[in-house]
Structure formats: C-alpha cells, structure tokens
Amino acid sequence: GQGLSWGHLGQTFLAYIILTVIILLGELVLDDFLEAVVINPVFPEVTTSFGWLTPEGTGRSINLFGHAGALLFYSSVVVFLYYRWRGPLNGKKDYAWRPIWQRTVKRSKSSTISILFLMGMAIIMQHAGMTQLLAEMMSEYTGRLFPTISPVIGALGAIMTGSNTNSNVLFTTLQQQTALSLGLAVAWILASQTAGGAIGSVFAPAKIIVGCSTVADADSGTVLRLAVISGGVIILLLAVVMTLMTLFGVV
C-alpha cells in the first residue's frame, strides 16, 4: 500500500491545528468583536403545584458568534474548504464530501437527541425543585461523607448516559447544591464530579460497544470487564483522596 509520508501526516493533523488556532483567536483576540450579538432571554416567574418558586429572570446568555459551537462551525468550514481545494489525501480525483456529510449527520443524531433531552430533564428537575430536594436528602443522609461518594456519582452518571458531558448535565447542580447545604468547597466537589465522570465514561457500555465495533472480532465483554477493573481502581483512589481532603479540612 501507499506509505505514510510526513506530508500526509501534516495534512492529517492540519484540521486540528486550524481548530486550535480559530478557538484561540476567538477566545483571546476577537472575543470583543464576536460578542457584538448576545441573546439574553428573559423567563417569567414559575410556581409549581407544590409551591416551588422560580423567580423571573434572564437565562444564560448566548454569544451568537462567539459561542463554542460557532467556533467549531468556523473551523469546520475552513477545514472543509481547504480539503475541498487540496483534494483527498488518498490521491483520488473526486472529493466525496456528500457521503462524509451524510455519515456525520447520521452519527451525530443519537448524541444530539440525547443531549437535548438530558438538558431538558436537568432544567425541569432544577425548576421543579427536584434537584434541591435530592440535595437536601443527600446532605441529610450522607453528611460529611458526601465528598467520598461525589466521584462515584459522577462515574455512575457517565456509565448511564455514555459521556462525562451528560453526567455533568445531570448531576452538576445536584452536587453543587448538596455542597452548599453541607458547607463544603463547591469547586472541589464539582471537580470530583467531573473527574469521576471522566473515568466512568471510559468504561461506559455505550462507548465500549462503539469502540469494539471498529475492530474485527473484538470481545466487548472482555474489554468492558478489564475497563471496569482499571477504572474502578481509579475511582476508588479518587474517593480516598476526597475523604482525606475532607478529614484535613480542604473540602
């Protein structure tokens, strides 16, 4: 087959270089310019049938042209135009952009839908007072042991949903409110949440299955078992670290 040259390797990594440059420009150089259009939605006061009140106020502002998604879009357009001009790396004359676009849309459907529903569920739980009630219950029954189980909660969220991002969407507010109820350092608790989620996503069944699908004759059961053992040890170490930090008054 055709050998891999340094030129081909550089062309392969060029997309990531362009992505990095555009993000740095957008965040550090052109941030004021990109923030020219910011959407600040205002939501009315909402009261549930159980008396939980969410006061009127603005939601999270949306930086239309400087949002992380917008920067990714700019990067995608630049990379697409470059490769469209240069042609495919395998030497073929035709640049089959349509199948690439179709595969991208197909593969992103499930994750996009899941994130939308998870975000909706998390916001409903927050505005209905469910998250606050769960936080009060956890603070009552776990007390000062809560930092120990904080990374475990993050890991369980990632295992259930398949990613650290989704775990944070589900449980960040819960962990934050529980930490506030117990008088704990919120930053450390949230760091524990996302650290546990990062490790838990390593052996999330959804990711294991997707990864094994790219390798012929891969045994997803064996991979999952080995990943659970190694990931479980790391989560246990995180729990021990959080316990020690609690005992020494850091958290």
Coordinates of N, CA and C in Angstrom, one line a residue:
G1 N 0.8 -1.2 0.0 CA 0.0 0.0 0.0 C 0.9 1.2 0.0
Q2 N 0.3 2.4 -0.1 CA 1.0 3.7 -0.1 C 1.5 4.0 1.2
G3 N 2.8 4.3 1.3 CA 3.4 4.6 2.6 C 2.9 6.0 3.1
L4 N 3.0 6.1 4.4 CA 2.6 7.4 5.1 C 3.8 8.3 5.2
S5 N 3.7 9.4 4.5 CA 4.8 10.4 4.5 C 4.5 11.5 5.5
W6 N 5.6 12.2 5.8 CA 5.4 13.3 6.8 C 4.5 14.4 6.3
G7 N 4.4 14.5 4.9 CA 3.5 15.5 4.3 C 2.0 15.1 4.6
H8 N 1.8 13.8 4.4 CA 0.4 13.3 4.6 C 0.1 13.4 6.1
L9 N 1.1 13.1 7.0 CA 0.8 13.2 8.4 C 0.5 14.7 8.8
G10 N 1.2 15.6 8.2 CA 0.9 17.0 8.5 C -0.4 17.4 8.0
Q11 N -0.8 16.9 6.8 CA -2.1 17.2 6.2 C -3.2 16.7 7.1
T12 N -3.0 15.5 7.7 CA -4.0 14.9 8.6 C -4.2 15.7 9.8
F13 N -3.1 16.2 10.4 CA -3.2 17.0 11.7 C -3.6 18.4 11.4
L14 N -3.6 18.9 10.2 CA -3.9 20.3 9.9 C -5.2 20.7 10.4
A15 N -6.2 19.8 10.3 CA -7.6 20.2 10.8 C -7.6 20.5 12.3
Y16 N -6.8 19.8 13.1 CA -6.7 20.1 14.5 C -6.0 21.3 14.8
I17 N -5.0 21.6 13.9 CA -4.2 22.9 14.1 C -5.1 24.1 13.8
I18 N -5.9 24.0 12.7 CA -6.8 25.0 12.4 C -7.9 25.2 13.5
L19 N -8.4 24.1 14.0 CA -9.3 24.2 15.1 C -8.7 24.9 16.3
T20 N -7.5 24.6 16.7 CA -6.9 25.2 17.8 C -6.6 26.7 17.6
V21 N -6.2 27.1 16.4 CA -5.9 28.5 16.1 C -7.2 29.3 16.1
I22 N -8.3 28.8 15.5 CA -9.5 29.5 15.5 C -10.1 29.7 16.9
I23 N -10.0 28.7 17.7 CA -10.5 28.8 19.1 C -9.7 29.8 19.9
L24 N -8.4 29.8 19.7 CA -7.5 30.7 20.4 C -7.8 32.2 19.9
L25 N -8.0 32.3 18.6 CA -8.3 33.7 18.1 C -9.7 34.1 18.6
G26 N -10.6 33.2 18.7 CA -12.0 33.6 19.1 C -12.0 33.9 20.6
E27 N -11.3 33.2 21.4 CA -11.3 33.4 22.8 C -10.4 34.5 23.3
L28 N -9.3 34.7 22.7 CA -8.3 35.7 23.2 C -8.1 37.0 22.4
V29 N -8.4 36.9 21.1 CA -8.1 38.1 20.2 C -9.4 38.7 19.8
L30 N -10.3 38.0 19.3 CA -11.5 38.5 18.7 C -12.7 38.4 19.6
D31 N -12.5 38.2 20.9 CA -13.7 38.0 21.8 C -14.6 39.2 21.8
D32 N -14.0 40.4 21.9 CA -14.9 41.6 21.9 C -15.7 41.7 20.6
F33 N -15.1 41.5 19.5 CA -15.8 41.6 18.2 C -16.9 40.5 18.1
L34 N -16.6 39.3 18.5 CA -17.6 38.2 18.4 C -18.7 38.4 19.4
E35 N -18.5 39.1 20.4 CA -19.6 39.3 21.4 C -20.5 40.5 21.0
A36 N -20.5 40.9 19.8 CA -21.4 42.0 19.4 C -22.8 41.6 19.4
V37 N -23.2 40.4 19.2 CA -24.5 39.9 19.3 C -24.7 38.9 20.4
V38 N -25.4 39.3 21.5 CA -25.6 38.4 22.6 C -27.1 38.3 22.9
I39 N -27.6 37.1 22.9 CA -29.0 36.9 23.2 C -29.2 36.6 24.7
N40 N -30.0 37.4 25.4 CA -30.3 37.3 26.8 C -31.8 37.0 27.0
P41 N -32.2 35.8 26.9 CA -33.7 35.5 27.1 C -34.2 35.8 28.5
V42 N -35.4 36.3 28.6 CA -36.0 36.6 29.9 C -37.1 35.6 30.1
F43 N -37.1 34.9 31.3 CA -38.1 33.9 31.5 C -39.0 34.4 32.7
P44 N -40.3 34.2 32.6 CA -41.3 34.6 33.6 C -41.2 33.8 34.9
E45 N -41.8 34.3 35.9 CA -41.9 33.5 37.2 C -42.7 32.3 37.0
V46 N -42.2 31.2 37.6 CA -42.9 29.9 37.5 C -43.1 29.3 38.9
T47 N -44.3 28.9 39.2 CA -44.6 28.2 40.5 C -45.2 26.9 40.3
T48 N -44.7 25.8 40.9 CA -45.2 24.5 40.7 C -46.4 24.3 41.7
S49 N -47.2 23.2 41.5 CA -48.3 23.0 42.3 C -47.9 22.7 43.7
F50 N -46.6 22.3 44.0 CA -46.2 22.1 45.3 C -45.6 23.3 46.0
G51 N -45.7 24.5 45.3 CA -45.2 25.7 45.8 C -43.8 26.1 45.6
W52 N -43.1 25.4 44.7 CA -41.7 25.7 44.4 C -41.7 26.9 43.5
L53 N -41.0 28.0 43.8 CA -41.0 29.2 43.1 C -39.7 29.4 42.3
T54 N -39.7 29.6 41.0 CA -38.6 30.0 40.3 C -38.8 31.5 39.8
P55 N -38.1 32.4 40.4 CA -38.4 33.8 40.1 C -38.1 34.2 38.7
E56 N -38.7 35.3 38.3 CA -38.4 35.8 36.9 C -37.0 36.3 36.8
G57 N -36.4 36.1 35.6 CA -35.0 36.5 35.4 C -34.5 36.0 34.1
T58 N -33.3 36.5 33.8 CA -32.7 36.1 32.5 C -32.1 34.8 32.6
G59 N -32.1 34.0 31.5 CA -31.4 32.8 31.4 C -29.9 33.0 31.1
R60 N -29.3 31.9 30.7 CA -27.9 32.1 30.4 C -27.8 32.8 29.0
S61 N -26.9 33.7 29.0 CA -26.7 34.5 27.7 C -26.1 33.6 26.7
I62 N -26.5 33.9 25.4 CA -26.0 33.1 24.3 C -25.2 34.1 23.4
N63 N -23.9 33.9 23.3 CA -23.0 34.6 22.5 C -23.1 34.0 21.1
L64 N -23.9 34.7 20.2 CA -24.3 34.0 19.0 C -23.1 33.7 18.1
F65 N -22.1 34.6 17.9 CA -21.0 34.4 17.0 C -19.7 34.0 17.8
G66 N -19.7 34.1 19.1 CA -18.5 33.6 19.8 C -18.7 32.4 20.7
H67 N -19.9 31.8 20.5 CA -20.2 30.6 21.2 C -19.2 29.4 20.8
A68 N -19.0 28.5 21.7 CA -18.1 27.4 21.4 C -18.6 26.6 20.1
G69 N -19.9 26.5 20.0 CA -20.4 25.8 18.8 C -20.1 26.6 17.5
A70 N -20.2 27.9 17.6 CA -19.9 28.8 16.5 C -18.4 28.7 16.1
L71 N -17.5 28.6 17.1 CA -16.1 28.5 16.7 C -15.8 27.1 16.1
L72 N -16.5 26.1 16.5 CA -16.4 24.8 15.9 C -16.9 24.8 14.4
F73 N -18.0 25.6 14.2 CA -18.6 25.7 12.9 C -17.6 26.4 12.0
Y74 N -17.0 27.5 12.5 CA -16.0 28.2 11.6 C -14.8 27.3 11.3
S75 N -14.4 26.6 12.2 CA -13.3 25.6 12.0 C -13.6 24.6 10.9
S76 N -14.8 24.1 11.1 CA -15.3 23.1 10.1 C -15.4 23.6 8.7
V77 N -15.8 24.8 8.6 CA -16.0 25.5 7.2 C -14.6 25.7 6.6
V78 N -13.6 26.2 7.4 CA -12.3 26.5 6.9 C -11.6 25.1 6.5
V79 N -11.7 24.1 7.4 CA -11.1 22.8 7.1 C -11.7 22.2 5.8
F80 N -13.1 22.3 5.7 CA -13.7 21.7 4.6 C -13.3 22.4 3.3
L81 N -13.2 23.8 3.3 CA -12.8 24.5 2.1 C -11.4 24.2 1.7
Y82 N -10.5 24.0 2.7 CA -9.1 23.7 2.4 C -9.0 22.3 1.7
Y83 N -9.6 21.3 2.4 CA -9.5 19.9 1.8 C -10.3 19.8 0.5
R84 N -11.3 20.6 0.3 CA -12.0 20.7 -1.0 C -11.1 21.2 -2.0
W85 N -10.3 22.2 -1.7 CA -9.3 22.8 -2.6 C -8.2 21.8 -2.9
R86 N -7.7 21.2 -1.8 CA -6.5 20.4 -2.0 C -6.8 19.0 -2.6
G87 N -8.0 18.5 -2.3 CA -8.3 17.2 -2.7 C -8.0 16.1 -1.7
P88 N -8.5 14.9 -1.8 CA -8.4 13.9 -0.8 C -6.9 13.4 -0.7
L89 N -6.5 13.0 0.5 CA -5.2 12.6 0.7 C -4.8 11.2 0.0
N90 N -5.8 10.4 -0.3 CA -5.6 9.1 -0.9 C -5.3 9.2 -2.4
G91 N -5.3 10.4 -2.9 CA -4.9 10.6 -4.4 C -6.1 10.5 -5.3
K92 N -7.3 10.2 -4.8 CA -8.5 10.1 -5.7 C -8.8 11.5 -6.2
K93 N -9.4 11.5 -7.4 CA -9.7 12.8 -8.0 C -10.9 13.4 -7.4
D94 N -11.9 12.6 -7.1 CA -13.2 13.1 -6.6 C -13.2 13.2 -5.1
Y95 N -13.6 14.4 -4.6 CA -13.7 14.6 -3.1 C -15.1 14.3 -2.7
A96 N -15.3 13.1 -2.1 CA -16.7 12.6 -1.8 C -17.2 13.3 -0.5
W97 N -17.5 14.6 -0.7 CA -18.0 15.3 0.5 C -19.4 14.9 1.0
R98 N -20.2 14.5 0.0 CA -21.6 14.2 0.3 C -21.7 13.0 1.3
P99 N -21.0 11.9 1.0 CA -21.0 10.8 1.9 C -20.5 11.1 3.3
I100 N -19.5 12.0 3.3 CA -18.9 12.4 4.6 C -19.9 13.2 5.4
W101 N -20.6 14.1 4.8 CA -21.7 14.8 5.4 C -22.8 13.9 5.9
Q102 N -23.2 13.0 5.1 CA -24.3 12.1 5.5 C -23.9 11.2 6.7
R103 N -22.6 10.7 6.7 CA -22.2 9.9 7.8 C -22.1 10.7 9.1
T104 N -21.6 12.0 8.9 CA -21.5 12.9 10.1 C -22.9 13.1 10.7
V105 N -23.9 13.4 9.9 CA -25.2 13.7 10.4 C -25.8 12.4 11.0
K106 N -25.6 11.3 10.4 CA -26.1 10.0 10.9 C -25.5 9.7 12.3
R107 N -24.2 9.9 12.4 CA -23.6 9.5 13.7 C -23.9 10.5 14.8
S108 N -24.2 11.7 14.4 CA -24.4 12.7 15.5 C -25.9 12.8 15.9
K109 N -26.8 12.1 15.2 CA -28.2 12.2 15.5 C -28.5 11.7 17.0
S110 N -28.0 10.5 17.3 CA -28.3 10.0 18.6 C -27.7 10.8 19.8
S111 N -26.5 11.3 19.6 CA -25.9 12.1 20.7 C -26.6 13.4 20.8
T112 N -26.9 14.0 19.7 CA -27.6 15.3 19.7 C -29.0 15.2 20.4
I113 N -29.7 14.2 20.1 CA -31.1 14.0 20.7 C -30.9 13.7 22.2
S114 N -29.9 12.9 22.5 CA -29.8 12.5 24.0 C -29.4 13.7 24.8
I115 N -28.5 14.6 24.2 CA -28.1 15.8 25.0 C -29.3 16.8 25.1
L116 N -30.1 16.9 24.1 CA -31.3 17.8 24.2 C -32.2 17.3 25.2
F117 N -32.5 16.0 25.3 CA -33.4 15.5 26.3 C -32.8 15.5 27.7
L118 N -31.5 15.3 27.8 CA -30.9 15.3 29.1 C -30.9 16.8 29.6
M119 N -30.6 17.7 28.8 CA -30.6 19.1 29.2 C -32.0 19.5 29.6
G120 N -33.0 19.1 28.9 CA -34.4 19.4 29.2 C -34.8 18.8 30.6
M121 N -34.4 17.5 30.8 CA -34.7 16.9 32.1 C -34.0 17.6 33.2
A122 N -32.7 17.9 33.0 CA -32.0 18.6 34.1 C -32.6 19.9 34.5
I123 N -33.0 20.7 33.5 CA -33.6 22.0 33.7 C -35.0 21.9 34.4
I124 N -35.8 20.9 33.9 CA -37.1 20.7 34.6 C -36.9 20.3 36.0
M125 N -35.9 19.4 36.3 CA -35.7 19.0 37.7 C -35.3 20.2 38.5
Q126 N -34.4 21.1 38.0 CA -34.0 22.2 38.7 C -35.1 23.2 39.0
H127 N -35.9 23.5 38.0 CA -37.0 24.5 38.1 C -38.2 23.9 38.9
A128 N -38.3 22.6 39.0 CA -39.4 22.0 39.7 C -39.0 21.7 41.2
G129 N -37.8 22.0 41.6 CA -37.4 21.8 42.9 C -36.9 20.4 43.2
M130 N -36.9 19.5 42.2 CA -36.4 18.1 42.4 C -35.0 18.1 42.8
T131 N -34.1 18.8 42.1 CA -32.7 18.8 42.4 C -32.4 19.3 43.8
Q132 N -33.1 20.3 44.3 CA -33.0 20.8 45.6 C -33.4 19.8 46.7
L133 N -34.5 19.1 46.4 CA -34.9 18.1 47.4 C -33.9 16.9 47.4
L134 N -33.4 16.5 46.3 CA -32.4 15.4 46.3 C -31.2 15.9 47.0
A135 N -30.8 17.1 46.8 CA -29.6 17.6 47.5 C -29.8 17.7 49.0
E136 N -31.0 18.1 49.5 CA -31.3 18.1 50.9 C -31.3 16.7 51.5
M137 N -31.8 15.7 50.7 CA -31.8 14.3 51.2 C -30.4 13.8 51.3
M138 N -29.6 14.0 50.3 CA -28.2 13.5 50.3 C -27.4 14.2 51.4
S139 N -27.6 15.5 51.6 CA -26.9 16.1 52.7 C -27.3 15.6 54.1
E140 N -28.6 15.2 54.2 CA -29.1 14.7 55.5 C -28.5 13.3 55.8
Y141 N -28.5 12.4 54.7 CA -28.2 11.0 55.0 C -26.7 10.7 54.8
T142 N -25.9 11.6 54.1 CA -24.5 11.3 53.9 C -23.6 12.2 54.8
G143 N -24.1 13.4 55.0 CA -23.3 14.3 55.9 C -21.9 14.6 55.3
R144 N -20.9 14.5 56.2 CA -19.6 14.8 55.8 C -18.9 13.7 54.9
L145 N -19.7 12.6 54.7 CA -19.2 11.6 53.9 C -19.5 11.8 52.4
F146 N -20.2 12.9 52.1 CA -20.6 13.2 50.8 C -19.4 13.3 49.8
P147 N -18.3 14.0 50.2 CA -17.2 14.1 49.2 C -16.7 12.7 48.8
T148 N -16.8 11.7 49.7 CA -16.4 10.4 49.3 C -17.1 9.8 48.2
I149 N -18.4 10.0 48.2 CA -19.3 9.4 47.1 C -19.5 10.3 45.9
S150 N -18.9 11.6 46.0 CA -19.1 12.5 44.9 C -18.5 12.0 43.6
P151 N -17.3 11.5 43.6 CA -16.8 10.9 42.3 C -17.6 9.7 41.8
V152 N -18.1 9.0 42.7 CA -18.9 7.8 42.4 C -20.2 8.2 41.6
I153 N -20.8 9.3 42.1 CA -22.0 9.8 41.4 C -21.7 10.3 40.0
G154 N -20.5 11.0 39.9 CA -20.1 11.4 38.5 C -19.9 10.2 37.6
A155 N -19.2 9.1 38.1 CA -19.0 7.9 37.3 C -20.2 7.2 36.9
L156 N -21.2 7.1 37.9 CA -22.4 6.5 37.6 C -23.2 7.2 36.5
G157 N -23.2 8.5 36.6 CA -23.8 9.3 35.5 C -23.2 9.1 34.2
A158 N -21.9 9.0 34.1 CA -21.3 8.7 32.8 C -21.6 7.3 32.3
I159 N -21.6 6.3 33.2 CA -21.9 5.0 32.8 C -23.3 4.9 32.3
M160 N -24.3 5.6 32.9 CA -25.7 5.5 32.5 C -25.9 6.2 31.2
T161 N -25.2 7.4 31.0 CA -25.5 8.2 29.8 C -24.5 8.1 28.7
G162 N -23.3 7.5 29.0 CA -22.3 7.3 28.0 C -21.3 8.4 27.8
S163 N -21.4 9.5 28.6 CA -20.3 10.5 28.5 C -20.2 11.4 29.7
N164 N -19.1 12.0 29.9 CA -18.9 12.9 31.0 C -19.7 14.1 30.9
T165 N -19.9 14.6 29.7 CA -20.7 15.8 29.5 C -22.1 15.6 30.0
N166 N -22.7 14.5 29.6 CA -24.1 14.2 30.0 C -24.2 14.0 31.5
S167 N -23.2 13.4 32.1 CA -23.1 13.2 33.6 C -23.1 14.5 34.3
N168 N -22.3 15.5 33.7 CA -22.3 16.8 34.3 C -23.6 17.5 34.2
V169 N -24.2 17.3 33.0 CA -25.6 18.0 32.8 C -26.5 17.5 33.9
L170 N -26.5 16.2 34.2 CA -27.5 15.6 35.1 C -27.2 15.9 36.5
F171 N -25.9 15.9 36.9 CA -25.6 15.9 38.4 C -24.8 17.1 38.9
T172 N -24.4 18.0 38.0 CA -23.6 19.1 38.5 C -24.4 20.0 39.5
T173 N -25.6 20.3 39.1 CA -26.4 21.2 40.0 C -26.7 20.4 41.3
L174 N -27.0 19.1 41.2 CA -27.2 18.4 42.5 C -26.0 18.4 43.4
Q175 N -24.8 18.2 42.8 CA -23.6 18.2 43.6 C -23.3 19.6 44.2
Q176 N -23.6 20.6 43.4 CA -23.4 22.0 43.8 C -24.3 22.3 45.0
Q177 N -25.5 22.0 44.9 CA -26.5 22.3 46.0 C -26.3 21.5 47.2
T178 N -25.9 20.3 47.0 CA -25.5 19.4 48.2 C -24.3 20.0 48.9
A179 N -23.3 20.4 48.2 CA -22.1 21.0 48.8 C -22.4 22.3 49.5
L180 N -23.3 23.1 49.0 CA -23.7 24.3 49.6 C -24.5 24.0 50.9
S181 N -25.3 23.0 50.9 CA -26.1 22.6 52.1 C -25.2 22.1 53.2
L182 N -24.1 21.5 52.8 CA -23.2 20.9 53.8 C -22.0 21.9 54.2
G183 N -22.0 23.0 53.5 CA -20.9 24.0 53.7 C -19.6 23.5 53.2
L184 N -19.6 22.7 52.1 CA -18.3 22.2 51.6 C -17.8 23.1 50.4
A185 N -16.6 22.9 50.1 CA -16.0 23.7 49.0 C -16.6 23.3 47.7
V186 N -17.4 24.1 47.0 CA -18.1 23.7 45.8 C -17.2 23.4 44.7
A187 N -16.1 24.1 44.6 CA -15.1 23.9 43.5 C -14.6 22.4 43.5
W188 N -14.2 22.0 44.7 CA -13.7 20.7 44.9 C -14.7 19.6 44.6
I189 N -15.9 19.8 45.0 CA -17.0 18.8 44.8 C -17.3 18.7 43.3
L190 N -17.3 19.9 42.6 CA -17.6 19.8 41.2 C -16.4 19.2 40.4
A191 N -15.2 19.5 40.9 CA -14.0 18.8 40.3 C -14.1 17.3 40.5
S192 N -14.5 16.9 41.7 CA -14.7 15.5 41.9 C -15.8 14.9 41.0
Q193 N -16.9 15.6 40.8 CA -17.9 15.1 39.9 C -17.4 14.9 38.5
T194 N -16.7 15.9 37.9 CA -16.3 15.7 36.5 C -15.1 14.8 36.4
A195 N -14.3 14.6 37.5 CA -13.2 13.6 37.4 C -13.8 12.2 37.4
G196 N -14.8 12.0 38.3 CA -15.5 10.7 38.3 C -16.2 10.4 37.0
G197 N -16.8 11.5 36.4 CA -17.5 11.3 35.1 C -16.5 10.9 34.0
A198 N -15.3 11.6 34.1 CA -14.3 11.3 33.0 C -13.8 9.8 33.1
I199 N -13.6 9.3 34.3 CA -13.2 8.0 34.5 C -14.3 7.0 34.1
G200 N -15.5 7.3 34.6 CA -16.7 6.5 34.3 C -17.0 6.4 32.8
S201 N -16.7 7.4 32.1 CA -17.0 7.4 30.6 C -16.1 6.4 29.9
V202 N -14.9 6.1 30.6 CA -14.0 5.2 29.9 C -14.6 3.8 29.8
F203 N -15.4 3.4 30.8 CA -16.0 2.0 30.7 C -17.5 2.1 30.6
A204 N -18.0 3.2 30.1 CA -19.4 3.2 29.8 C -19.8 2.2 28.7
P205 N -20.8 1.4 28.9 CA -21.1 0.3 27.9 C -21.3 0.9 26.5
A206 N -21.9 2.1 26.3 CA -22.1 2.6 25.0 C -20.8 2.9 24.3
K207 N -19.8 3.4 25.0 CA -18.5 3.7 24.4 C -17.8 2.4 24.1
I208 N -17.9 1.5 25.0 CA -17.2 0.2 24.7 C -17.7 -0.5 23.5
I209 N -19.0 -0.5 23.3 CA -19.6 -1.1 22.1 C -19.2 -0.4 20.9
V210 N -19.2 1.0 20.9 CA -18.8 1.7 19.7 C -17.4 1.5 19.4
G211 N -16.5 1.5 20.4 CA -15.1 1.2 20.1 C -14.8 -0.1 19.6
C212 N -15.5 -1.1 20.1 CA -15.2 -2.5 19.7 C -15.8 -2.7 18.3
S213 N -16.8 -1.9 17.9 CA -17.4 -2.1 16.6 C -16.4 -1.8 15.4
T214 N -15.3 -1.0 15.8 CA -14.3 -0.6 14.8 C -13.2 -1.7 14.6
V215 N -13.2 -2.7 15.5 CA -12.2 -3.7 15.5 C -12.8 -5.1 15.2
A216 N -12.2 -5.8 14.2 CA -12.8 -7.1 13.9 C -12.6 -8.1 15.0
D217 N -13.6 -8.8 15.3 CA -13.6 -9.9 16.3 C -13.3 -9.4 17.7
A218 N -13.6 -8.2 18.0 CA -13.4 -7.6 19.3 C -14.4 -8.1 20.3
D219 N -14.0 -8.6 21.5 CA -14.9 -9.1 22.5 C -15.3 -7.9 23.5
S220 N -16.4 -7.3 23.3 CA -16.8 -6.2 24.1 C -16.9 -6.5 25.6
G221 N -17.3 -7.8 25.8 CA -17.5 -8.2 27.2 C -16.1 -8.2 28.0
T222 N -15.1 -8.7 27.3 CA -13.8 -8.8 27.9 C -13.2 -7.3 28.1
V223 N -13.4 -6.5 27.1 CA -13.0 -5.1 27.1 C -13.7 -4.4 28.3
L224 N -15.0 -4.6 28.4 CA -15.7 -3.9 29.5 C -15.2 -4.4 30.8
R225 N -15.0 -5.7 31.0 CA -14.6 -6.2 32.3 C -13.2 -5.6 32.7
L226 N -12.3 -5.6 31.8 CA -10.9 -5.0 32.1 C -11.0 -3.5 32.3
A227 N -11.9 -2.8 31.6 CA -12.0 -1.4 31.8 C -12.7 -1.1 33.1
V228 N -13.6 -1.9 33.5 CA -14.3 -1.7 34.8 C -13.3 -1.9 36.0
I229 N -12.4 -2.9 35.8 CA -11.4 -3.1 36.9 C -10.5 -2.0 37.0
S230 N -9.9 -1.6 35.9 CA -8.9 -0.5 36.0 C -9.6 0.9 36.4
G231 N -10.8 1.1 35.8 CA -11.5 2.4 36.1 C -12.0 2.4 37.5
G232 N -12.4 1.2 38.0 CA -12.9 1.2 39.4 C -11.8 1.5 40.4
V233 N -10.6 1.0 40.1 CA -9.5 1.3 41.0 C -9.2 2.8 41.0
I234 N -9.3 3.5 39.9 CA -9.0 4.9 39.9 C -10.1 5.7 40.6
I235 N -11.4 5.3 40.4 CA -12.5 5.9 41.1 C -12.4 5.7 42.6
L236 N -11.9 4.5 43.0 CA -11.7 4.2 44.4 C -10.6 5.2 45.0
L237 N -9.6 5.4 44.2 CA -8.5 6.3 44.7 C -9.0 7.7 44.8
L238 N -9.9 8.1 43.8 CA -10.5 9.4 43.9 C -11.3 9.6 45.2
A239 N -12.1 8.5 45.5 CA -12.9 8.6 46.7 C -12.0 8.7 48.0
V240 N -10.9 8.0 48.0 CA -10.0 8.0 49.1 C -9.4 9.4 49.2
V241 N -9.0 10.0 48.1 CA -8.4 11.3 48.1 C -9.4 12.4 48.6
M242 N -10.6 12.3 48.2 CA -11.7 13.2 48.7 C -11.9 13.0 50.2
T243 N -11.9 11.8 50.6 CA -12.1 11.5 52.1 C -10.9 12.2 52.9
L244 N -9.7 12.0 52.4 CA -8.6 12.6 53.1 C -8.6 14.1 53.1
M245 N -9.0 14.7 52.0 CA -9.2 16.1 51.9 C -10.2 16.6 52.8
T246 N -11.3 15.8 53.0 CA -12.3 16.2 54.0 C -11.8 16.2 55.4
L247 N -11.1 15.1 55.7 CA -10.5 15.0 57.1 C -9.6 16.1 57.4
F248 N -8.8 16.6 56.4 CA -7.8 17.6 56.7 C -8.4 19.0 56.5
G249 N -9.7 19.1 56.2 CA -10.4 20.4 56.1 C -10.2 21.1 54.8
V250 N -9.7 20.4 53.8 CA -9.5 21.1 52.5 C -10.9 21.3 51.8
V251 N -11.7 20.3 51.8 CA -13.0 20.4 51.2 C -14.0 21.0 52.1

